[in-house]
């Protein structure tokens, strides 16, 4: 198959595919290589020295991206009374109890975050097989089972994202949109990576942060120099 002019130009800009890029250079290069009209997402992938099959090597948590995600997050909250009112005032898209349970059992699961007050977990637990596979099950360790539902809703709306290591020891996460400024993307990158470094499990052996890659939705993947990352 013949190589097109665009493919050739892209290959020339990328240079050596094994080259390690500085963080700021990688962000700028992804912008320079943009070939689509829509606002692509910028994603980061981190290869960690952990084996998530062992409980003491699981890496999971929440981080608030200072510049937000660029996405609209729909939030559902299981709460009653004053807590339900507080959740609605904070911007929750759907609040309820048994009625919300029934709605979700009927397949209405178009949410990016599900939050619950502790007293509602008896109801929420019946949705384990539905919410679990989608990564939406409220969890006290992640702050999604909390009496402070208003704060949890505001955090979700403001750019708080969850990270969780996959079986191969890799964590993927979006750090914003192509339309973000370089400074915003860098701030989000630093916050995301720093949270994962701080979440290093006790059972991790050897080098923890092994490889870092950055890519856009429709663009190439670039290798980031791990040595440039503080605390790696």
GROMACS .gro file of C-alpha atoms in nm, residues 60 62 78 112-116 120-145 162 164:
model
   36
   60UNK     CA    1  -0.714   0.281   4.288
   62UNK     CA    2  -0.977   0.961   4.296
   78UNK     CA    3  -2.917   0.782   4.647
  112UNK     CA    4  -2.070   0.908   3.506
  113UNK     CA    5  -2.086   0.889   3.885
  114UNK     CA    6  -2.322   0.730   4.139
  115UNK     CA    7  -2.312   0.858   4.497
  116UNK     CA    8  -2.496   0.735   4.807
  120UNK     CA    9  -2.887   0.394   5.144
  121UNK     CA   10  -2.637   0.113   5.082
  122UNK     CA   11  -2.897  -0.152   5.163
  123UNK     CA   12  -3.083  -0.037   4.853
  124UNK     CA   13  -2.775   0.031   4.642
  125UNK     CA   14  -2.635  -0.314   4.721
  126UNK     CA   15  -2.916  -0.467   4.515
  127UNK     CA   16  -2.762  -0.298   4.210
  128UNK     CA   17  -2.421  -0.458   4.254
  129UNK     CA   18  -2.445  -0.672   3.940
  130UNK     CA   19  -2.561  -0.371   3.740
  131UNK     CA   20  -2.334  -0.095   3.869
  132UNK     CA   21  -2.026  -0.306   3.943
  133UNK     CA   22  -1.931  -0.398   3.585
  134UNK     CA   23  -1.968  -0.033   3.483
  135UNK     CA   24  -1.743   0.089   3.763
  136UNK     CA   25  -2.030   0.290   3.913
  137UNK     CA   26  -2.080   0.110   4.244
  138UNK     CA   27  -2.051   0.362   4.530
  139UNK     CA   28  -1.747   0.297   4.748
  140UNK     CA   29  -1.658   0.465   5.080
  141UNK     CA   30  -1.285   0.444   4.995
  142UNK     CA   31  -1.349   0.658   4.687
  143UNK     CA   32  -1.570   0.907   4.868
  144UNK     CA   33  -1.882   0.802   4.680
  145UNK     CA   34  -2.047   0.661   4.993
  162UNK     CA   35  -1.138   0.778   3.926
  164UNK     CA   36  -0.786   0.203   3.868
   0.00000   0.00000   0.00000
